[in-house]
mmCIF file of C-alpha atoms and ligand atoms in Angstrom:
data_model
loop_
_atom_site.group_PDB
_atom_site.id
_atom_site.type_symbol
_atom_site.label_atom_id
_atom_site.label_comp_id
_atom_site.label_asym_id
_atom_site.label_seq_id
_atom_site.Cartn_x
_atom_site.Cartn_y
_atom_site.Cartn_z
ATOM 1 C CA MET A 179 45.931 -55.124 71.639
ATOM 2 C CA SER A 180 42.543 -53.894 70.476
ATOM 3 C CA THR A 181 40.734 -50.637 71.330
ATOM 4 C CA GLN A 182 38.458 -52.658 73.621
ATOM 5 C CA ASP A 183 41.447 -53.531 75.838
ATOM 6 C CA PHE A 184 41.788 -49.840 76.742
ATOM 7 C CA LEU A 185 38.121 -49.297 77.593
ATOM 8 C CA PRO A 186 36.481 -49.623 81.023
ATOM 9 C CA GLU A 187 34.326 -52.720 81.606
ATOM 10 C CA ASN A 188 31.043 -50.876 81.089
ATOM 11 C CA VAL A 189 32.151 -49.308 77.799
ATOM 12 C CA ARG A 190 31.989 -51.424 74.656
ATOM 13 C CA LYS A 191 32.932 -50.577 71.094
ATOM 14 C CA LEU A 192 29.802 -50.656 68.948
ATOM 15 C CA PRO A 193 30.536 -52.581 65.739
ATOM 16 C CA PRO A 194 29.128 -50.995 62.552
ATOM 17 C CA GLY A 195 25.656 -52.332 61.803
ATOM 18 C CA GLU A 196 24.984 -53.627 65.322
ATOM 19 C CA LEU A 197 21.646 -52.641 66.840
ATOM 20 C CA PHE A 198 21.410 -51.523 70.466
ATOM 21 C CA GLN A 199 18.366 -51.655 72.706
ATOM 22 C CA PHE A 200 17.648 -48.294 74.338
ATOM 23 C CA ARG A 201 15.003 -45.634 74.697
ATOM 24 C CA CYS A 202 14.856 -42.548 76.868
ATOM 25 C CA HIS A 203 11.584 -40.733 77.593
ATOM 26 C CA PRO A 204 9.947 -38.852 80.485
ATOM 27 C CA GLY A 205 8.280 -42.079 81.700
ATOM 28 C CA VAL A 206 11.523 -43.844 82.721
ATOM 29 C CA ASP A 207 12.040 -43.993 86.494
ATOM 30 C CA CYS A 208 15.567 -42.601 86.139
ATOM 31 C CA PHE A 209 14.385 -39.544 84.186
ATOM 32 C CA THR A 210 17.066 -36.788 84.393
ATOM 33 C CA ASP A 211 19.373 -38.855 86.662
ATOM 34 C CA CYS A 212 22.009 -38.549 83.942
ATOM 35 C CA CYS A 213 21.854 -34.725 84.162
ATOM 36 C CA ARG A 214 23.537 -34.698 87.568
ATOM 37 C CA GLN A 215 26.990 -35.558 88.869
ATOM 38 C CA LEU A 216 28.509 -35.328 85.437
ATOM 39 C CA GLU A 217 31.494 -33.641 83.876
ATOM 40 C CA LEU A 218 30.265 -32.063 80.658
ATOM 41 C CA ALA A 219 32.995 -30.818 78.329
ATOM 42 C CA LEU A 220 31.685 -28.295 75.815
ATOM 43 C CA THR A 221 32.816 -28.037 72.218
ATOM 44 C CA PRO A 222 32.793 -24.733 70.310
ATOM 45 C CA TYR A 223 29.601 -25.793 68.502
ATOM 46 C CA ASP A 224 27.946 -26.686 71.828
ATOM 47 C CA VAL A 225 28.649 -23.140 73.049
ATOM 48 C CA LEU A 226 27.298 -21.665 69.821
ATOM 49 C CA ARG A 227 23.990 -23.537 70.211
ATOM 50 C CA LEU A 228 23.691 -22.935 73.947
ATOM 51 C CA LYS A 229 24.291 -19.193 73.768
ATOM 52 C CA GLN A 230 21.718 -18.945 70.972
ATOM 53 C CA ALA A 231 19.165 -20.967 72.985
ATOM 54 C CA LEU A 232 19.696 -18.808 76.056
ATOM 55 C CA LYS A 233 19.747 -15.567 74.033
ATOM 56 C CA LEU A 234 23.111 -14.642 75.474
ATOM 57 C CA THR A 235 26.253 -13.455 73.807
ATOM 58 C CA SER A 236 29.055 -16.013 73.842
ATOM 59 C CA SER A 237 30.933 -13.820 76.359
ATOM 60 C CA GLU A 238 27.895 -13.779 78.666
ATOM 61 C CA PHE A 239 27.476 -17.544 78.302
ATOM 62 C CA LEU A 240 31.119 -18.240 79.148
ATOM 63 C CA GLU A 241 30.975 -15.834 82.095
ATOM 64 C CA ARG A 242 27.778 -17.369 83.551
ATOM 65 C CA HIS A 243 27.960 -21.027 82.648
ATOM 66 C CA ALA A 244 31.480 -22.147 81.766
ATOM 67 C CA VAL A 245 34.342 -23.462 83.836
ATOM 68 C CA ILE A 246 37.602 -23.084 81.955
ATOM 69 C CA GLU A 247 40.430 -25.367 82.972
ATOM 70 C CA GLN A 248 43.971 -25.296 81.697
ATOM 71 C CA GLU A 249 46.422 -27.975 82.797
ATOM 72 C CA GLN A 250 49.435 -25.901 81.797
ATOM 73 C CA GLU A 251 49.586 -22.303 80.684
ATOM 74 C CA ASP A 252 50.933 -23.207 77.217
ATOM 75 C CA VAL A 253 48.296 -25.787 76.174
ATOM 76 C CA PHE A 254 44.714 -25.384 74.981
ATOM 77 C CA PRO A 255 42.182 -24.917 77.812
ATOM 78 C CA MET A 256 39.168 -27.188 78.264
ATOM 79 C CA VAL A 257 35.697 -25.680 78.622
ATOM 80 C CA TYR A 258 33.175 -27.393 80.920
ATOM 81 C CA LEU A 259 29.583 -26.596 81.762
ATOM 82 C CA GLY A 260 29.407 -25.231 85.308
ATOM 83 C CA MET A 261 27.102 -27.364 87.474
ATOM 84 C CA VAL A 262 24.797 -26.088 90.207
ATOM 85 C CA ASP A 263 25.925 -26.352 93.825
ATOM 86 C CA ASP A 264 22.780 -28.180 95.011
ATOM 87 C CA GLY A 265 24.443 -31.197 96.610
ATOM 88 C CA ARG A 266 23.812 -33.210 93.437
ATOM 89 C CA ALA A 267 25.932 -31.178 91.023
ATOM 90 C CA SER A 268 22.916 -30.760 88.756
ATOM 91 C CA CYS A 269 23.118 -29.335 85.280
ATOM 92 C CA PRO A 270 21.820 -25.730 85.341
ATOM 93 C CA PHE A 271 19.318 -26.636 82.614
ATOM 94 C CA VAL A 272 17.617 -29.649 84.200
ATOM 95 C CA THR A 273 14.140 -29.465 85.752
ATOM 96 C CA SER A 274 11.721 -32.174 86.867
ATOM 97 C CA GLU A 275 10.157 -31.878 83.381
ATOM 98 C CA GLY A 276 13.473 -32.462 81.654
ATOM 99 C CA CYS A 277 16.000 -30.322 79.829
ATOM 100 C CA ILE A 278 14.909 -26.716 79.250
ATOM 101 C CA ILE A 279 17.284 -26.300 76.325
ATOM 102 C CA TYR A 280 16.613 -29.774 74.868
ATOM 103 C CA LYS A 281 16.512 -28.554 71.255
ATOM 104 C CA ASP A 282 20.028 -27.131 71.682
ATOM 105 C CA ARG A 283 21.489 -29.573 74.212
ATOM 106 C CA PRO A 284 25.200 -30.369 73.876
ATOM 107 C CA GLY A 285 26.455 -33.132 71.631
ATOM 108 C CA ALA A 286 27.501 -35.347 74.566
ATOM 109 C CA CYS A 287 23.897 -35.283 75.881
ATOM 110 C CA ARG A 288 22.565 -36.175 72.439
ATOM 111 C CA VAL A 289 24.858 -39.089 71.729
ATOM 112 C CA TYR A 290 24.453 -40.726 75.192
ATOM 113 C CA PRO A 291 24.337 -43.703 75.894
ATOM 114 C CA LEU A 292 26.846 -43.794 73.083
ATOM 115 C CA GLY A 293 30.097 -41.905 72.944
ATOM 116 C CA ARG A 294 31.964 -40.882 69.814
ATOM 117 C CA ALA A 295 35.751 -41.067 69.517
ATOM 118 C CA ALA A 296 37.000 -39.073 66.521
ATOM 119 C CA PHE A 297 40.580 -38.768 65.385
ATOM 120 C CA GLN A 298 42.473 -37.110 62.576
ATOM 121 C CA ASN A 299 44.439 -39.529 60.422
ATOM 122 C CA PRO A 300 47.859 -38.642 58.964
ATOM 123 C CA ASP A 301 46.175 -37.887 55.599
ATOM 124 C CA GLY A 302 43.992 -35.252 57.329
ATOM 125 C CA LYS A 303 40.809 -37.296 57.050
ATOM 126 C CA VAL A 304 38.744 -37.851 60.185
ATOM 127 C CA GLY A 305 38.043 -41.362 61.412
ATOM 128 C CA ASP A 306 35.716 -42.282 64.236
ATOM 129 C CA PHE A 307 34.113 -45.072 66.183
ATOM 130 C CA HIS A 308 31.331 -45.210 68.731
ATOM 131 C CA VAL A 309 31.137 -46.920 72.087
ATOM 132 C CA LEU A 310 28.114 -48.012 74.114
ATOM 133 C CA ILE A 311 28.249 -46.890 77.746
ATOM 134 C CA THR A 312 26.224 -49.019 80.153
ATOM 135 C CA GLU A 313 25.735 -47.248 83.470
ATOM 136 C CA PRO A 314 23.704 -48.833 86.282
ATOM 137 C CA HIS A 315 21.627 -45.684 86.944
ATOM 138 C CA CYS A 316 20.373 -45.611 83.342
ATOM 139 C CA HIS A 317 17.285 -47.775 82.851
ATOM 140 C CA GLY A 318 16.783 -46.873 79.203
ATOM 141 C CA PHE A 319 18.374 -50.212 78.248
ATOM 142 C CA GLN A 320 15.315 -52.019 79.610
ATOM 143 C CA GLU A 321 13.030 -50.269 77.108
ATOM 144 C CA LYS A 322 11.984 -52.297 74.086
ATOM 145 C CA LYS A 323 13.398 -50.280 71.244
ATOM 146 C CA GLU A 324 16.270 -51.208 68.966
ATOM 147 C CA GLN A 325 18.175 -48.949 66.648
ATOM 148 C CA GLY A 326 21.419 -48.693 64.767
ATOM 149 C CA LEU A 327 24.032 -45.976 64.867
ATOM 150 C CA GLY A 328 22.839 -44.202 61.714
ATOM 151 C CA ASP A 329 19.296 -43.873 63.059
ATOM 152 C CA TRP A 330 20.588 -42.638 66.393
ATOM 153 C CA ILE A 331 22.787 -39.957 64.800
ATOM 154 C CA GLN A 332 19.834 -38.754 62.742
ATOM 155 C CA ASP A 333 17.218 -38.929 65.508
ATOM 156 C CA GLN A 334 19.413 -37.029 67.927
ATOM 157 C CA GLY A 335 20.332 -34.303 65.428
ATOM 158 C CA LEU A 336 24.031 -35.054 65.719
ATOM 159 C CA GLU A 337 25.149 -34.262 62.162
ATOM 160 C CA PRO A 338 26.069 -30.581 62.659
ATOM 161 C CA TYR A 339 27.754 -31.392 65.970
ATOM 162 C CA ASN A 340 29.926 -34.053 64.342
ATOM 163 C CA GLU A 341 30.643 -31.781 61.388
ATOM 164 C CA PHE A 342 31.925 -28.904 63.525
ATOM 165 C CA ASN A 343 33.714 -31.174 66.001
ATOM 166 C CA ASP A 344 35.581 -32.724 63.076
ATOM 167 C CA LEU A 345 36.636 -29.268 61.873
ATOM 168 C CA VAL A 346 37.891 -28.404 65.369
ATOM 169 C CA LEU A 347 39.982 -31.609 65.320
ATOM 170 C CA SER A 348 42.116 -29.977 62.630
ATOM 171 C CA VAL A 349 43.245 -27.592 65.391
ATOM 172 C CA ILE A 350 43.333 -29.659 68.571
ATOM 173 C CA GLN A 351 44.770 -32.777 66.905
ATOM 174 C CA HIS A 352 47.074 -30.917 64.560
ATOM 175 C CA ASP A 353 50.415 -32.681 64.021
ATOM 176 C CA LYS A 354 52.222 -29.833 65.790
ATOM 177 C CA VAL A 355 49.970 -30.245 68.824
ATOM 178 C CA LYS A 356 50.607 -33.991 68.832
ATOM 179 C CA GLN A 357 54.330 -33.230 68.712
ATOM 180 C CA GLY A 358 53.997 -31.129 71.879
ATOM 181 C CA ALA A 359 53.705 -27.583 70.521
ATOM 182 C CA GLN A 360 53.562 -24.960 73.273
ATOM 183 C CA PHE A 361 51.569 -21.787 72.820
ATOM 184 C CA THR A 362 52.005 -18.247 74.091
ATOM 185 C CA GLU A 363 49.396 -16.467 76.212
ATOM 186 C CA ASP A 364 48.428 -14.387 73.183
ATOM 187 C CA GLN A 365 47.937 -17.518 71.036
ATOM 188 C CA ILE A 366 45.783 -19.141 73.730
ATOM 189 C CA LYS A 367 43.625 -15.982 73.881
ATOM 190 C CA LYS A 368 43.181 -16.122 70.110
ATOM 191 C CA TYR A 369 42.236 -19.807 70.370
ATOM 192 C CA MET A 370 39.541 -19.056 72.937
ATOM 193 C CA ILE A 371 38.057 -16.065 71.147
ATOM 194 C CA SER A 372 37.952 -17.634 67.671
ATOM 195 C CA LEU A 373 36.462 -20.960 68.786
ATOM 196 C CA TYR A 374 34.472 -20.270 71.945
ATOM 197 C CA ASP A 375 33.745 -16.540 72.173
ATOM 198 C CA ILE A 376 32.528 -15.927 68.657
ATOM 199 C CA ASP A 377 30.545 -12.752 69.433
ATOM 200 C CA ALA A 378 33.724 -11.164 70.770
ATOM 201 C CA PHE A 379 35.472 -12.532 67.669
ATOM 202 C CA ALA A 380 32.841 -10.844 65.483
ATOM 203 C CA ASN A 381 33.555 -7.522 67.243
ATOM 204 C CA LEU A 382 37.260 -8.025 66.613
ATOM 205 C CA ILE A 383 36.656 -8.720 62.922
ATOM 206 C CA LYS A 384 34.566 -5.543 62.618
ATOM 207 C CA GLN A 385 37.543 -3.396 63.572
ATOM 208 C CA PRO A 386 39.317 -1.925 60.532
ATOM 209 C CA GLU A 387 42.713 -2.800 62.045
ATOM 210 C CA PHE A 388 41.847 -6.528 61.980
ATOM 211 C CA LYS A 389 43.887 -7.883 59.077
ATOM 212 C CA GLY A 390 43.034 -11.581 59.565
ATOM 213 C CA LEU A 391 40.767 -11.591 56.520
ATOM 214 C CA ASP A 392 43.596 -10.638 54.161
ATOM 215 C CA SER A 393 44.752 -14.278 53.934
ATOM 216 C CA PHE A 394 41.215 -15.449 53.096
ATOM 217 C CA PRO A 395 40.136 -13.574 49.959
ATOM 218 C CA GLU A 396 37.119 -15.869 49.571
ATOM 219 C CA VAL A 397 35.682 -14.684 52.908
ATOM 220 C CA SER A 398 34.021 -11.300 53.332
ATOM 221 C CA ARG A 399 33.172 -9.501 56.583
ATOM 222 C CA GLU A 400 29.554 -9.140 55.458
ATOM 223 C CA ASP A 401 29.183 -12.908 54.935
ATOM 224 C CA ILE A 402 30.335 -13.925 58.383
ATOM 225 C CA ILE A 403 29.207 -11.133 60.724
ATOM 226 C CA GLY A 404 25.746 -12.109 61.979
ATOM 227 C CA ASP A 405 26.068 -15.752 60.880
ATOM 228 C CA ASP A 406 27.338 -17.770 63.850
ATOM 229 C CA LYS A 407 28.127 -20.910 61.895
ATOM 230 C CA ALA A 408 30.048 -18.976 59.250
ATOM 231 C CA LEU A 409 31.904 -17.141 62.018
ATOM 232 C CA LEU A 410 32.917 -20.389 63.684
ATOM 233 C CA ARG A 411 34.003 -21.883 60.361
ATOM 234 C CA PHE A 412 36.142 -18.821 59.712
ATOM 235 C CA GLY A 413 37.424 -18.883 63.316
ATOM 236 C CA ILE A 414 38.696 -22.442 62.810
ATOM 237 C CA SER A 415 40.494 -21.470 59.571
ATOM 238 C CA TRP A 416 41.884 -18.272 61.110
ATOM 239 C CA ILE A 417 43.273 -19.965 64.228
ATOM 240 C CA ARG A 418 44.966 -22.629 62.064
ATOM 241 C CA HIS A 419 46.579 -19.784 60.139
ATOM 242 C CA GLU A 420 47.598 -17.974 63.337
ATOM 243 C CA LEU A 421 48.968 -21.045 65.137
ATOM 244 C CA PHE A 422 50.280 -23.210 62.334
ATOM 245 C CA GLY A 423 50.788 -20.808 59.427
ATOM 246 C CA GLU A 424 48.235 -22.634 57.263
HETATM 247 S S1 SF4 B 1374 22.053 -29.889 78.893
HETATM 248 FE FE1 SF4 B 1374 20.048 -30.827 79.131
HETATM 249 S S2 SF4 B 1374 20.339 -32.969 78.555
HETATM 250 FE FE2 SF4 B 1374 22.364 -32.110 78.946
HETATM 251 S S3 SF4 B 1374 22.836 -32.544 81.103
HETATM 252 FE FE3 SF4 B 1374 21.869 -30.512 81.013
HETATM 253 S S4 SF4 B 1374 19.679 -30.878 81.331
HETATM 254 FE FE4 SF4 B 1374 20.616 -32.834 80.792
HETATM 255 S S1 SF4 B 1375 19.517 -42.163 82.902
HETATM 256 FE FE1 SF4 B 1375 19.243 -43.025 80.807
HETATM 257 S S2 SF4 B 1375 17.066 -43.523 80.557
HETATM 258 FE FE2 SF4 B 1375 17.303 -42.270 82.430
HETATM 259 S S3 SF4 B 1375 16.889 -40.214 81.697
HETATM 260 FE FE3 SF4 B 1375 19.082 -40.460 81.537
HETATM 261 S S4 SF4 B 1375 19.470 -41.256 79.461
HETATM 262 FE FE4 SF4 B 1375 17.266 -41.443 79.882
#
């Protein structure tokens, strides 16, 4: 069986090199329809960009805008963007003029109408493929513009999103997770703070009793405090050390 056999009818694997016809702009008659009635899972890098755009701390962002769901108490939670209760489940950042945080919109919004499936191979390297999602409400497919995947990734500013999402895979698709590892409440709290609540993580690192840097002699407090990307990079390494002893 091929990957395509597992995909819904309106989702098609995009072969490398194939062009797809699509353009989204404020003139389309469906403008912002895709910003309602959606389930938007947030990655750690999405939260980093959103909290910066909104000039909030990560704790404030999570408190105001995130819905955290955990299927079982010993597995990693999922973080979703909380939608507005306006009868249309609108994104809190959509207006009639478009997205107010467009420059920092989440990766899923950028990649649409494509979707990216990434996976960690046994050798630790990340593989991926993209799918094209054709939804009836989206009229961008009728626009006369063709592009390939590489252009789309570049135009939509997806590189840093893919880079950080791939790093996070080394945690969420770790072999021990695939084998059904169960985590304690304390480990889950560490997972959330190091990946999603990086300002709280920075405060933790500032405390002299925090010994998590001892295993990373190449990392200094001064280098990562105040640099969100460096903090998240360190958070990913630290949580791997805490959960998997790496
Ligand atoms: S973040 Fe912006 S692009 Fe994404 S759903 Fe919300 S309004 Fe739309
Ligand atoms: S539904 Fe499609 S074309 Fe319309 S605004 Fe959303 S992405 Fe653009």
